[in-house]
Structures are given as C-alpha cells and as structure tokens.
Short mmCIF file of C-alpha atoms and ligand atoms in Angstrom, two decimals:
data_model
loop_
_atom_site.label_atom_id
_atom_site.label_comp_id
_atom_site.label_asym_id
_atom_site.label_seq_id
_atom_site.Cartn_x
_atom_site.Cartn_y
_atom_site.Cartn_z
CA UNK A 9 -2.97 -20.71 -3.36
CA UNK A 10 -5.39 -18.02 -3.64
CA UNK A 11 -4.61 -14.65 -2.16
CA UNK A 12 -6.73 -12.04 -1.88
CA UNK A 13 -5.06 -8.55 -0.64
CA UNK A 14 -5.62 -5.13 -0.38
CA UNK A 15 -2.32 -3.77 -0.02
CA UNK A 16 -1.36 0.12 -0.62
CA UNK A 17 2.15 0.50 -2.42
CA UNK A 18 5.15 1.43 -0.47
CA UNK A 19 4.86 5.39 -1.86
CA UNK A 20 2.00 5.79 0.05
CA UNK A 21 3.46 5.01 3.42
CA UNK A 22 6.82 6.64 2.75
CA UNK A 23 7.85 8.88 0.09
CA UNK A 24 11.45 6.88 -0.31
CA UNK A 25 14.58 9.39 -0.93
CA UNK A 26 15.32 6.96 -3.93
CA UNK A 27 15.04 3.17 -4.59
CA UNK A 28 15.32 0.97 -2.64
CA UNK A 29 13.78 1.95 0.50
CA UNK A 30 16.14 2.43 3.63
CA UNK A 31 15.92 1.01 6.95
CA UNK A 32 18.79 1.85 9.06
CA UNK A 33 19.22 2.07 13.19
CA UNK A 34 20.79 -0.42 15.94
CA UNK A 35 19.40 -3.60 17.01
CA UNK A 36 18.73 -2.25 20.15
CA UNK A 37 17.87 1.39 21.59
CA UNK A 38 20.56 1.12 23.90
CA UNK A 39 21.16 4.54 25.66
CA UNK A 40 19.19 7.86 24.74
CA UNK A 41 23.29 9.18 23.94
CA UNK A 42 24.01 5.93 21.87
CA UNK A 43 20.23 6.11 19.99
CA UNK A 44 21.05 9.89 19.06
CA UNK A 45 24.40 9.67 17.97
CA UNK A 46 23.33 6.73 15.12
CA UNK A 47 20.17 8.68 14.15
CA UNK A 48 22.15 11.96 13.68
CA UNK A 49 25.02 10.24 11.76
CA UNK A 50 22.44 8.33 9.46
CA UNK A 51 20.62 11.81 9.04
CA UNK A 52 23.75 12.94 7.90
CA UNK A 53 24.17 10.87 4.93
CA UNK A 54 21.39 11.24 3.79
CA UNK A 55 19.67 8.01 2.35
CA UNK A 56 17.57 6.51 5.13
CA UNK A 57 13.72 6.50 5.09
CA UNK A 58 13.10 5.10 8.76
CA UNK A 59 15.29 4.99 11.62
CA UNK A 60 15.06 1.58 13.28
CA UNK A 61 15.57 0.52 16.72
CA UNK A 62 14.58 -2.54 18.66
CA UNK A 63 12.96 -1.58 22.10
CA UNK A 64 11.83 -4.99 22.88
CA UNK A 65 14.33 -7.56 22.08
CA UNK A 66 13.04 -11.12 21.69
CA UNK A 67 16.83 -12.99 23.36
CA UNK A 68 16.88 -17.05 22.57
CA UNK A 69 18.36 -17.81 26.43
CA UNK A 70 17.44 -15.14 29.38
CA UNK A 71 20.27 -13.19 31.25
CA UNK A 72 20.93 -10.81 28.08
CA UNK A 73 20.10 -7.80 27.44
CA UNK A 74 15.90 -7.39 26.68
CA UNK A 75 15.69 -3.92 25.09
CA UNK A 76 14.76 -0.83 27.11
CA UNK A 77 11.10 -1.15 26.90
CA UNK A 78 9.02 1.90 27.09
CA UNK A 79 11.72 4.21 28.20
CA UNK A 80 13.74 3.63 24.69
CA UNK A 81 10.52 4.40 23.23
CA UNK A 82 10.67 8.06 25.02
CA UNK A 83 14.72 8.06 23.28
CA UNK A 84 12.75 6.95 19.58
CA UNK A 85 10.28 10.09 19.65
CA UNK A 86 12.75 12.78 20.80
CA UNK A 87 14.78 11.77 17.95
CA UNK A 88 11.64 11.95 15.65
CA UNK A 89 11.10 15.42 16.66
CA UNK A 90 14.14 16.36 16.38
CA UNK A 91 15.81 15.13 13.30
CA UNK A 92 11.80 14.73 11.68
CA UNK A 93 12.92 10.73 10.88
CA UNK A 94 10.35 7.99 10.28
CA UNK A 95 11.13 5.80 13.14
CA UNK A 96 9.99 2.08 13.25
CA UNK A 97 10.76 -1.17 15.97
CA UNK A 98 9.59 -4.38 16.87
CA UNK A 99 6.24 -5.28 18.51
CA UNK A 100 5.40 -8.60 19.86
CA UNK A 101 1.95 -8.49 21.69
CA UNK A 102 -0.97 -5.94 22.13
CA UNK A 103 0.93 -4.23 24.94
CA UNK A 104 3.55 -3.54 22.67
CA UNK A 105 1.45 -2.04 20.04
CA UNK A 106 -0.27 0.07 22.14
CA UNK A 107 3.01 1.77 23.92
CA UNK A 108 4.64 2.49 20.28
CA UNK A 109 1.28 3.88 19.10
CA UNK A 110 1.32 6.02 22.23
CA UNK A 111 4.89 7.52 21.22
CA UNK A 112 4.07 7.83 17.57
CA UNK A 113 5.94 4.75 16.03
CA UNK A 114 5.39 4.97 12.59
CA UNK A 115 6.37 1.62 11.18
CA UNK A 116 6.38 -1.39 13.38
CA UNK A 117 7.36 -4.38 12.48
CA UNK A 118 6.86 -8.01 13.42
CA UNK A 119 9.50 -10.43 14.41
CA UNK A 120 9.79 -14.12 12.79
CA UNK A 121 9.56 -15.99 16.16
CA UNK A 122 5.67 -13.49 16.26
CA UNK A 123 5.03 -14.72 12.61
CA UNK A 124 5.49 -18.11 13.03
CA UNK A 125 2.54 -18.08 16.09
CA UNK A 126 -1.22 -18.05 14.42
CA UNK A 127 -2.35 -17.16 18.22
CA UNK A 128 0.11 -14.01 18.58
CA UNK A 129 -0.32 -12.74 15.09
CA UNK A 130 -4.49 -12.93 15.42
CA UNK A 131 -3.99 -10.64 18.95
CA UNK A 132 -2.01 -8.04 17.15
CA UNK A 133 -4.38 -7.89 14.64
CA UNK A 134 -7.20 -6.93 17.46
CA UNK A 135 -5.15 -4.79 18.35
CA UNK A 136 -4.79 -3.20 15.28
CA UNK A 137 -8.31 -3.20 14.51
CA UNK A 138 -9.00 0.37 12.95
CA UNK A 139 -5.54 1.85 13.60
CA UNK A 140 -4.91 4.73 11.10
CA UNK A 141 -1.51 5.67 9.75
CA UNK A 142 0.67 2.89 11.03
CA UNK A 143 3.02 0.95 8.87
CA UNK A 144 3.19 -3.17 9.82
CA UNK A 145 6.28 -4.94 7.97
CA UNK A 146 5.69 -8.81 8.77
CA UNK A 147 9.12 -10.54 8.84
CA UNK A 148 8.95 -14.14 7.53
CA UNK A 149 8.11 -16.62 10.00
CA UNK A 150 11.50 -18.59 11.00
CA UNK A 151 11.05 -21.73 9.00
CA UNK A 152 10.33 -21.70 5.73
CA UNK A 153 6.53 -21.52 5.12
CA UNK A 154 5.16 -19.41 3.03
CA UNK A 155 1.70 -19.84 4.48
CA UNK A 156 2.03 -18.82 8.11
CA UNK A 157 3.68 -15.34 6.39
CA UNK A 158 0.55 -15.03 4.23
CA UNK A 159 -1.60 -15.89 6.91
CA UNK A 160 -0.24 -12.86 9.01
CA UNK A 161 -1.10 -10.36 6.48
CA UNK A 162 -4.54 -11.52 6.00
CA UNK A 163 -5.05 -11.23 9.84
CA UNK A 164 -3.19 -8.14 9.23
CA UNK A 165 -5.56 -6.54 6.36
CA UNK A 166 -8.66 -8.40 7.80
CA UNK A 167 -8.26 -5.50 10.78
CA UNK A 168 -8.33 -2.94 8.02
CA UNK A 169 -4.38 -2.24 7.88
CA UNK A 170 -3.27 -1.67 4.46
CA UNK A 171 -0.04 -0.34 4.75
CA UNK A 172 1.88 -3.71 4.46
CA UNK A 173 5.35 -4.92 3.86
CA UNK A 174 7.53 -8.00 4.12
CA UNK A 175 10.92 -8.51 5.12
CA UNK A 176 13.01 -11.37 4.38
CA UNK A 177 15.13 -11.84 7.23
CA UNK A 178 16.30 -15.36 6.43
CA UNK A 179 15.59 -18.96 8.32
CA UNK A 180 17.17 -20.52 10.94
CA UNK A 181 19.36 -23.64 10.02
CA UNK A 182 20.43 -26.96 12.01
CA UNK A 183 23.40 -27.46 8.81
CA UNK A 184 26.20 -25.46 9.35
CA UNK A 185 26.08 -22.70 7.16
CA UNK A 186 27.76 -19.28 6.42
CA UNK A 187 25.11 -17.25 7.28
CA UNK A 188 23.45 -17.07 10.75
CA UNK A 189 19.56 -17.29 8.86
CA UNK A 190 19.70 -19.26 5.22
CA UNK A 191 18.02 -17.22 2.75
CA UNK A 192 15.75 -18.98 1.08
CA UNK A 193 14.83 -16.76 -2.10
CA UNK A 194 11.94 -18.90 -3.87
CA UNK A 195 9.79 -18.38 -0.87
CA UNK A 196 9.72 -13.88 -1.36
CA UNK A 197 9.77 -14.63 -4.73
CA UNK A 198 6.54 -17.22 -4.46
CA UNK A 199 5.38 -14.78 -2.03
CA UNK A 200 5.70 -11.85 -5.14
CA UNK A 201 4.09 -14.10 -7.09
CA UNK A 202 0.72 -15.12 -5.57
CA UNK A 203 0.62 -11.38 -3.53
CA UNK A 204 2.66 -8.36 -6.01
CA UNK A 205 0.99 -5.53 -4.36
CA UNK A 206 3.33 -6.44 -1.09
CA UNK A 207 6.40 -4.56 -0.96
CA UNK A 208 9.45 -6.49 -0.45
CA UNK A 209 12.50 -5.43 2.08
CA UNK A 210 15.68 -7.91 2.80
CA UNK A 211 17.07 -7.75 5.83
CA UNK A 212 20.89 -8.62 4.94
CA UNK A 213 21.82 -8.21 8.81
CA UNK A 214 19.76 -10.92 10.54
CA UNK A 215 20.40 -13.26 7.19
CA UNK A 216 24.54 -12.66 7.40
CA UNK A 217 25.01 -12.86 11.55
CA UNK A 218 28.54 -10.84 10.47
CA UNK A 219 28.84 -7.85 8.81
CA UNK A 220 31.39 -8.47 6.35
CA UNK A 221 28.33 -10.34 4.14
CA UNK A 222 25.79 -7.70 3.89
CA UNK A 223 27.14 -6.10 1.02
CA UNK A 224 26.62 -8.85 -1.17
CA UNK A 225 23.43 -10.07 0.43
CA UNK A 226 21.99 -6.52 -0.59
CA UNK A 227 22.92 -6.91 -3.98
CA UNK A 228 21.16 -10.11 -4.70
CA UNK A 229 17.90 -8.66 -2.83
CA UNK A 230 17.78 -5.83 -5.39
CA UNK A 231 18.89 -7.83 -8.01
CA UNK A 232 15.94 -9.93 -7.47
CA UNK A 233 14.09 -6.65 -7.50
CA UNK A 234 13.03 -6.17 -3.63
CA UNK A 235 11.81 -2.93 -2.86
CA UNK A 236 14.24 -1.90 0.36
CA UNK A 237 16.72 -2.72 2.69
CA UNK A 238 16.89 -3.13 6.60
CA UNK A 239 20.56 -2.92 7.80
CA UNK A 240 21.31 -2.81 11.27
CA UNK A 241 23.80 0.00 12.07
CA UNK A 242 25.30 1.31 15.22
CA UNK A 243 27.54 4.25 15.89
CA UNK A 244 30.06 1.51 17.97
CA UNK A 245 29.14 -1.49 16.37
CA UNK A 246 31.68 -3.59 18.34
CA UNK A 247 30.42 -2.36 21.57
CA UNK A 248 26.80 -3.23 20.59
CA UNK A 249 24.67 -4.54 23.52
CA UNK A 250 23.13 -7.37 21.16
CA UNK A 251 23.81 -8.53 17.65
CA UNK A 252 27.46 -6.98 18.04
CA UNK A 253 29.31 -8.82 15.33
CA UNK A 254 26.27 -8.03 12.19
CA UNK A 255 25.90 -4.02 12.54
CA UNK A 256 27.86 -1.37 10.24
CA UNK A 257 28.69 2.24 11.15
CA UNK A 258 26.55 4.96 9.63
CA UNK A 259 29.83 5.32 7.23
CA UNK A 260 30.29 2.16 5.89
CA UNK A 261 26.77 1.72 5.38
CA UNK A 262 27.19 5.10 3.38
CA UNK A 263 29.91 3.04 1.26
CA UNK A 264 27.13 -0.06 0.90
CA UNK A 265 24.74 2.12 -0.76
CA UNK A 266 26.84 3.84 -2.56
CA UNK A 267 27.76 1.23 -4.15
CA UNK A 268 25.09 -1.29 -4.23
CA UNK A 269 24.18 -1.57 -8.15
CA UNK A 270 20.07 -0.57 -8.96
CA UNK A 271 18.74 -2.58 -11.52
CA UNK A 272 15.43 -1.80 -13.12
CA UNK A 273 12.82 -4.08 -13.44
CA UNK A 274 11.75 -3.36 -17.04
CA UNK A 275 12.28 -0.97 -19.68
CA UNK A 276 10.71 1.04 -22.71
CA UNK A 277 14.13 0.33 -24.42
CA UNK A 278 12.48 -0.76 -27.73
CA UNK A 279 15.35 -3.20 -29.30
CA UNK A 280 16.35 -4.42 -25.46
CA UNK A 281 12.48 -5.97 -25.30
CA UNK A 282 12.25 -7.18 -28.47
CA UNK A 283 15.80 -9.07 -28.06
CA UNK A 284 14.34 -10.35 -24.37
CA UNK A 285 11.39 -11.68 -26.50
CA UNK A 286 13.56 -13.16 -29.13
CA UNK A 287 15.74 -14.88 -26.19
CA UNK A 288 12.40 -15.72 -24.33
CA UNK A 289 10.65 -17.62 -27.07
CA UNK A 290 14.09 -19.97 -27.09
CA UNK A 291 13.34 -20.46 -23.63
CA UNK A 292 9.90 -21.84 -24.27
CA UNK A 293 10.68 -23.96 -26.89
CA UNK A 294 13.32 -25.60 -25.20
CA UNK A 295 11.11 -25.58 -22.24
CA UNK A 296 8.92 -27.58 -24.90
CA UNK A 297 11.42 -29.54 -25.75
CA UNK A 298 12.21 -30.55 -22.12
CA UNK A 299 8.84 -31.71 -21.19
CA UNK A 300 8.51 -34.13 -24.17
CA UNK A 301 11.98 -35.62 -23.26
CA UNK A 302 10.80 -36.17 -19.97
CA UNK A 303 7.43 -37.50 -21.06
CA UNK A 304 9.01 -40.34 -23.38
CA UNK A 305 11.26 -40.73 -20.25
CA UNK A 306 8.83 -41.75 -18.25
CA UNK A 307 6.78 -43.47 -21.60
CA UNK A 308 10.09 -46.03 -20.51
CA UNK A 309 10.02 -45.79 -16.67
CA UNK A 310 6.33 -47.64 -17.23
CA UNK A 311 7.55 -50.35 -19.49
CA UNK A 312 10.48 -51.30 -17.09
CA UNK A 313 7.85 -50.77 -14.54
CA UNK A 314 5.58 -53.98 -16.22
CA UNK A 315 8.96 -55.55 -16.85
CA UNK A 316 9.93 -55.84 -12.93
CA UNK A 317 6.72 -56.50 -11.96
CA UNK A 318 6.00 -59.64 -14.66
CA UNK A 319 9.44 -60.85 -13.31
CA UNK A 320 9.21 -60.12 -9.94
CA UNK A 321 12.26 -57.92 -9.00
CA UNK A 322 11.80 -54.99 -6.81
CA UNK A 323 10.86 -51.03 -8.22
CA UNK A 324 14.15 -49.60 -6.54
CA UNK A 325 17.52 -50.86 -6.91
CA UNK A 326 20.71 -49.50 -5.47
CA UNK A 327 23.23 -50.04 -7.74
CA UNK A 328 21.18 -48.99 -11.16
CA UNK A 329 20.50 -45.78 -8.77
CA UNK A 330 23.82 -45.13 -7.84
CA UNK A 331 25.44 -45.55 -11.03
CA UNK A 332 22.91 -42.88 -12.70
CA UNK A 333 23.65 -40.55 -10.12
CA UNK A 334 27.91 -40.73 -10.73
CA UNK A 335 27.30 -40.69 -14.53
CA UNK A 336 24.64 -37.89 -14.69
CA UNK A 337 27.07 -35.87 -12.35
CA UNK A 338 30.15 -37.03 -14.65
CA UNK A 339 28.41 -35.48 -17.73
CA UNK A 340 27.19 -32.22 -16.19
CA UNK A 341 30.59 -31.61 -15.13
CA UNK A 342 31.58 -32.23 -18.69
CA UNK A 343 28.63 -29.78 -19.78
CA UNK A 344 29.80 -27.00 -17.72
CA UNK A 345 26.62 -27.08 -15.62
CA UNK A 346 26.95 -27.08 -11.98
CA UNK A 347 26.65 -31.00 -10.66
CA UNK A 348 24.92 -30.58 -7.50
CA UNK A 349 22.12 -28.67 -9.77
CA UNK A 350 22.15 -31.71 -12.08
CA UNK A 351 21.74 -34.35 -9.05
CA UNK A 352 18.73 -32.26 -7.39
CA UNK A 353 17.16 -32.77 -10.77
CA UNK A 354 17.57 -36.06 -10.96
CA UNK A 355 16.76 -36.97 -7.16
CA UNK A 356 13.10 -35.21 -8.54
CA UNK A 357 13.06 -37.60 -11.67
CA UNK A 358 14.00 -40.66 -10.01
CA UNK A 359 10.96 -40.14 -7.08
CA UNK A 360 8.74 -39.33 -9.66
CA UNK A 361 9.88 -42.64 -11.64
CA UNK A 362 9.61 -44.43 -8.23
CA UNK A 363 6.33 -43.19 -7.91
CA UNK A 364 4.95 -44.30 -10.76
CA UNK A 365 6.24 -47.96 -10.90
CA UNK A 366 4.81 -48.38 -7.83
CA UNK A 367 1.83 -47.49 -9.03
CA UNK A 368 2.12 -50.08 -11.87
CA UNK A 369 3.09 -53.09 -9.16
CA UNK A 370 -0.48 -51.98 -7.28
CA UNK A 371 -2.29 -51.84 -10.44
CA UNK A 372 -0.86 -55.46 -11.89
CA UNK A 373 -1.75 -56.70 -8.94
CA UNK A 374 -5.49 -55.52 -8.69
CA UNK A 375 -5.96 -56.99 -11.83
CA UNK A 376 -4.67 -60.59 -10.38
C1 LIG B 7 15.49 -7.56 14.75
O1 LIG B 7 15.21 -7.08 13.65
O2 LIG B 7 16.10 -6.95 15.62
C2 LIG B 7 15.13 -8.98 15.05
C3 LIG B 7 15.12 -9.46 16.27
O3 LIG B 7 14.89 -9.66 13.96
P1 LIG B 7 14.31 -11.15 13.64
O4 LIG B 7 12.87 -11.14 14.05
O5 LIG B 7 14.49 -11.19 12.17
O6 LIG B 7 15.16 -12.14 14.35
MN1 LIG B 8 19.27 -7.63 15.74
#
C-alpha cells in the first residue's frame, strides 16, 4: 500500500506534560456542575493534556441519552477558560464541526461508526477545508480495515489538515469476548508501518466496556509504543448518563498512570544494541532457516500433488487433515509453544498446500 502523508508530530499540536499523551473527561458532557467537577479534579492531578467530553453521542438504539449538543459545548469552553485545558469531543457531520470550531474545540475527534462511511468522512473534510489550528484524531473505523482508516486521513490532509492522530478504540465482535471492542493490534501496528509520522493513542475504555480492564489494556498500548491514552473518566462514574460501567474517577485514573510502566522505544545504551543485534541476526537466520523448511515442504506437497492426480484421488482429505492437526498440536504442547498459535500456522500451510495441488490437477489436465 502506498501512503503518502504529511503529518506534523504530536509536539506540535500539544506540548504533552510527559509521555504518553493524556486524554481524560466523561463520555458525555452531562451537566455544566458534573463537566466542571471532572475537569477540576483531572486538573488537579496533574497529567492530562486534553479534557474530553462527548457532546454529541452517536447511541446504537434511540430513547437514550444523545449528548447535550451545543449547550455542552457552552459547559466545554467555560471550563477552557477557566482551568486553560485543551478540550477535545466528537464530531460527526459539517454541522458539528462548525459549532465546536465556533466554541474553540481544540481537538476533535472522529467516531468509528464516521470512519467507517467514505461519504461522511469526504463532508468533514469540506468542511475542514483550510481550518487552522484544529487537531482531528480519526478513530479506527469499526471493523477491521485498515484502508477505510487510511482513507480518512488522506481526505483529512487532502483539505490541508496536518495535525493528525489515530486512536485505536477496538472493533466490534459477533464472538463473545471479554472486551466490549476486540483489539486488534496488527492493524495500528500495519497502520505505523506504512504511515510513522501518525501519532498513535489507545483508547482502553471503548476497547474494555468495564473498567476493571483498562489498566492492563494501557500497558500493552505503550508497550507497543503508542503515543497516548484516551480514558474515559467521570467524577460519579456509576451514575454516568452513558457508558456507566467503563469510566474511572479522576483518582483511580491518577493510580493508572502512576503506575502504568513507560518503555522507550530505543536507546544509545551501547552494549544493550549491540546484544539486540547479536539476538537479531539469530532471528534472521532462523528466519532463513524457516523459509527453506517450508520451501522443501512444499518441494513434497507438489510430488504428492502429481501422485493424487496420476491416481486419481482427491487434493483434500479429511482424515490425513485431521490427524496433522491433533499431532502438530500434540507436539507444540510438548514444545512449550502455545497450540492454538501452532494450529493457525498450520491452517496457513495446509491452504497454501491446497492451493497449490490444485493447481497441479488443472495443469495435468491442460496437458491431456
Ligand atoms: C466515544 O469516544 O465516546 C465514542 C463514542 O467512541 P467510539 O467512536 O470509539 O465508539
Ligand atoms: Mn463512551
């Protein structure tokens, strides 16, 4: 995929009070007395970059509660002013973007259910169109492709906005699952790969659904080196008008970063690189290695491939397929490596292997 961005690093949209970057507020701007009394206690501790608060709130069914609309945006500046906080919410059409503009929203941000529409994110892109000193996060879209969330931010930068970030915020799941949105880590980390300059933000909350998990849900997002955090936080979390069961209190998100662990991403530490390079170069050998096992692998896969065919007896067969499966998981057990890993490679090998001997069977039979 190629992906061409001009994308200005996070430190020139907020200076950060220390890695990672902080997101913190309710779901909702609720009252003007609720929206206060959060901003004032996260002021208080002292680690949050923006103040977040969702003003629209995009409900699944109708009949709950919809966000205050422009009113709570009235609630968001008076706390700007008075507590000088970055404040961000969600927008989710032109109308949107124009009433946060008017109140001096600093960072907006863009739902997944916005993201995953091509039509919505090219209108609030016109919209944007030579807006100065505005911050647009772009939350993945809510199934997992990376393309619609790519898409957005080259709508996004095509309109001249620079300031750019993503946030993770997990996809929705028909398998039952322990978290209300699967994270799905390849696709920030693909995301990193093919666009770097993009600062990266995990939203634990929306990912978890409770808040018990987003402790541990922030740890792996910095472990894989994101650049923030957006955590939901109320000063009653219990009594929240939406998303009741996922938000913190100011103080116990204290206590989260506190004691969340910062990694760095690389050091000068001469004898710590040159060891990584020593380990590294095993790596690629055995990665070596690897590659010609599975290339005389599948040197055999084509001779049984001929074999079948001359004789007549079908590519796949059930009980040759089922028996590798129980005796490739009986020997990564014995290996210490974790089976369901082992049988995800091997569902990959034995499609591949599929795929070629039914290329053979076409090719015989050309020839005939
Ligand atoms: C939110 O952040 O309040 C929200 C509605 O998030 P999402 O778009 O991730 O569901
Ligand atoms: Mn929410």
């Amino acid at each position: 995929m190629n992906v061409n961005l001009n994308v200005n690093p996070l430190e020139s949209w907020v200076k950060t009070k220390s890695k990672p970057l902080v997101i913190a507020g309710p779901c909702s701007a609720e009252t003007p007395e609720q929206l206060l009394a959060t901003a004032k206690a996260l002021k208080a501790i002292d680690k949050v970059d923006v103040l977040r608060a969702g003003i629209w709130k995009p409900r699944t069914r109708p009949n709950s509660f919809e966000g205050a609309g422009s009113e709570g945006l009235q609630w968001l500046s008076d706390v700007k002013k008075e507590l000088n906080m970055m404040i961000g919410t969600e927008v989710a059409n032109p109308q949107h973007i124009n009433e946060a503009l008017k109140y001096g929203v600093d960072v907006l941000w863009i739902g997944a259910r916005t993201t995953v529409s091509p039509f919505s994110m090219q209108e609030m892109a016109d919209a944007l169109k030579g807006v100065k000193n505005v911050t647009v996060l772009v939350k993945n879209p809510t199934h997992p492709e990376l393309g619609l969330w790519i898409g957005a931010f080259e709508r996004l930068n095509q309109a001249g906005i620079t300031n750019l970030g993503a946030i993770h915020r997990g996809f929705s799941t028909y398998d039952k699952s322990k978290f209300r949105n699967v994270p799905i880590w390849q696709i920030p980390i693909e995301l990193r790969r093919v666009a770097p300059q993009i600062p990266i933000i995990c939203d634990p909350s929306h990912i978890a659904g409770k808040r018990e998990l987003i402790y541990e849900i922030s740890q792996k997002a910095l472990d894989l080196n994101f650049d923030g955090l957006m955590i939901e936080t109320h000063i009653t979390p219990e009594k929240a008008w939406s998303d009741a069961d996922q938000q913190v209190t100011p103080e116990r998100l204290n206590e989260i970063l506190s004691d969340l662990q910062v990694r760095v991403a690389s050091t000068k530490d001469k004898e710590f690189n040159d060891h990584l390079d020593d380990l590294r170069k095993k790596i690629d050998n055995i990665d070596r290695e690897l590659i010609e096992v599975l290339a005389a692998r599948m040197a055999i896969v084509g001779k049984i491939g001929e074999y079948k065919k001359e004789n007549n007896v079908t590519t796949y067969q059930v009980k040759r397929w089922d028996d590798i499966m129980k005796n490739r998981a009986e020997l990564a057990k014995k290996m210490n490596l974790n089976e369901s890993y082992i049988i995800e490679i091997y569902k990959i090998i034995h499609e591949e292997s599929i795929r070629k001997q039914t290329e053979i069977m076409k090719s015989v039979e050309s020839k005939a």
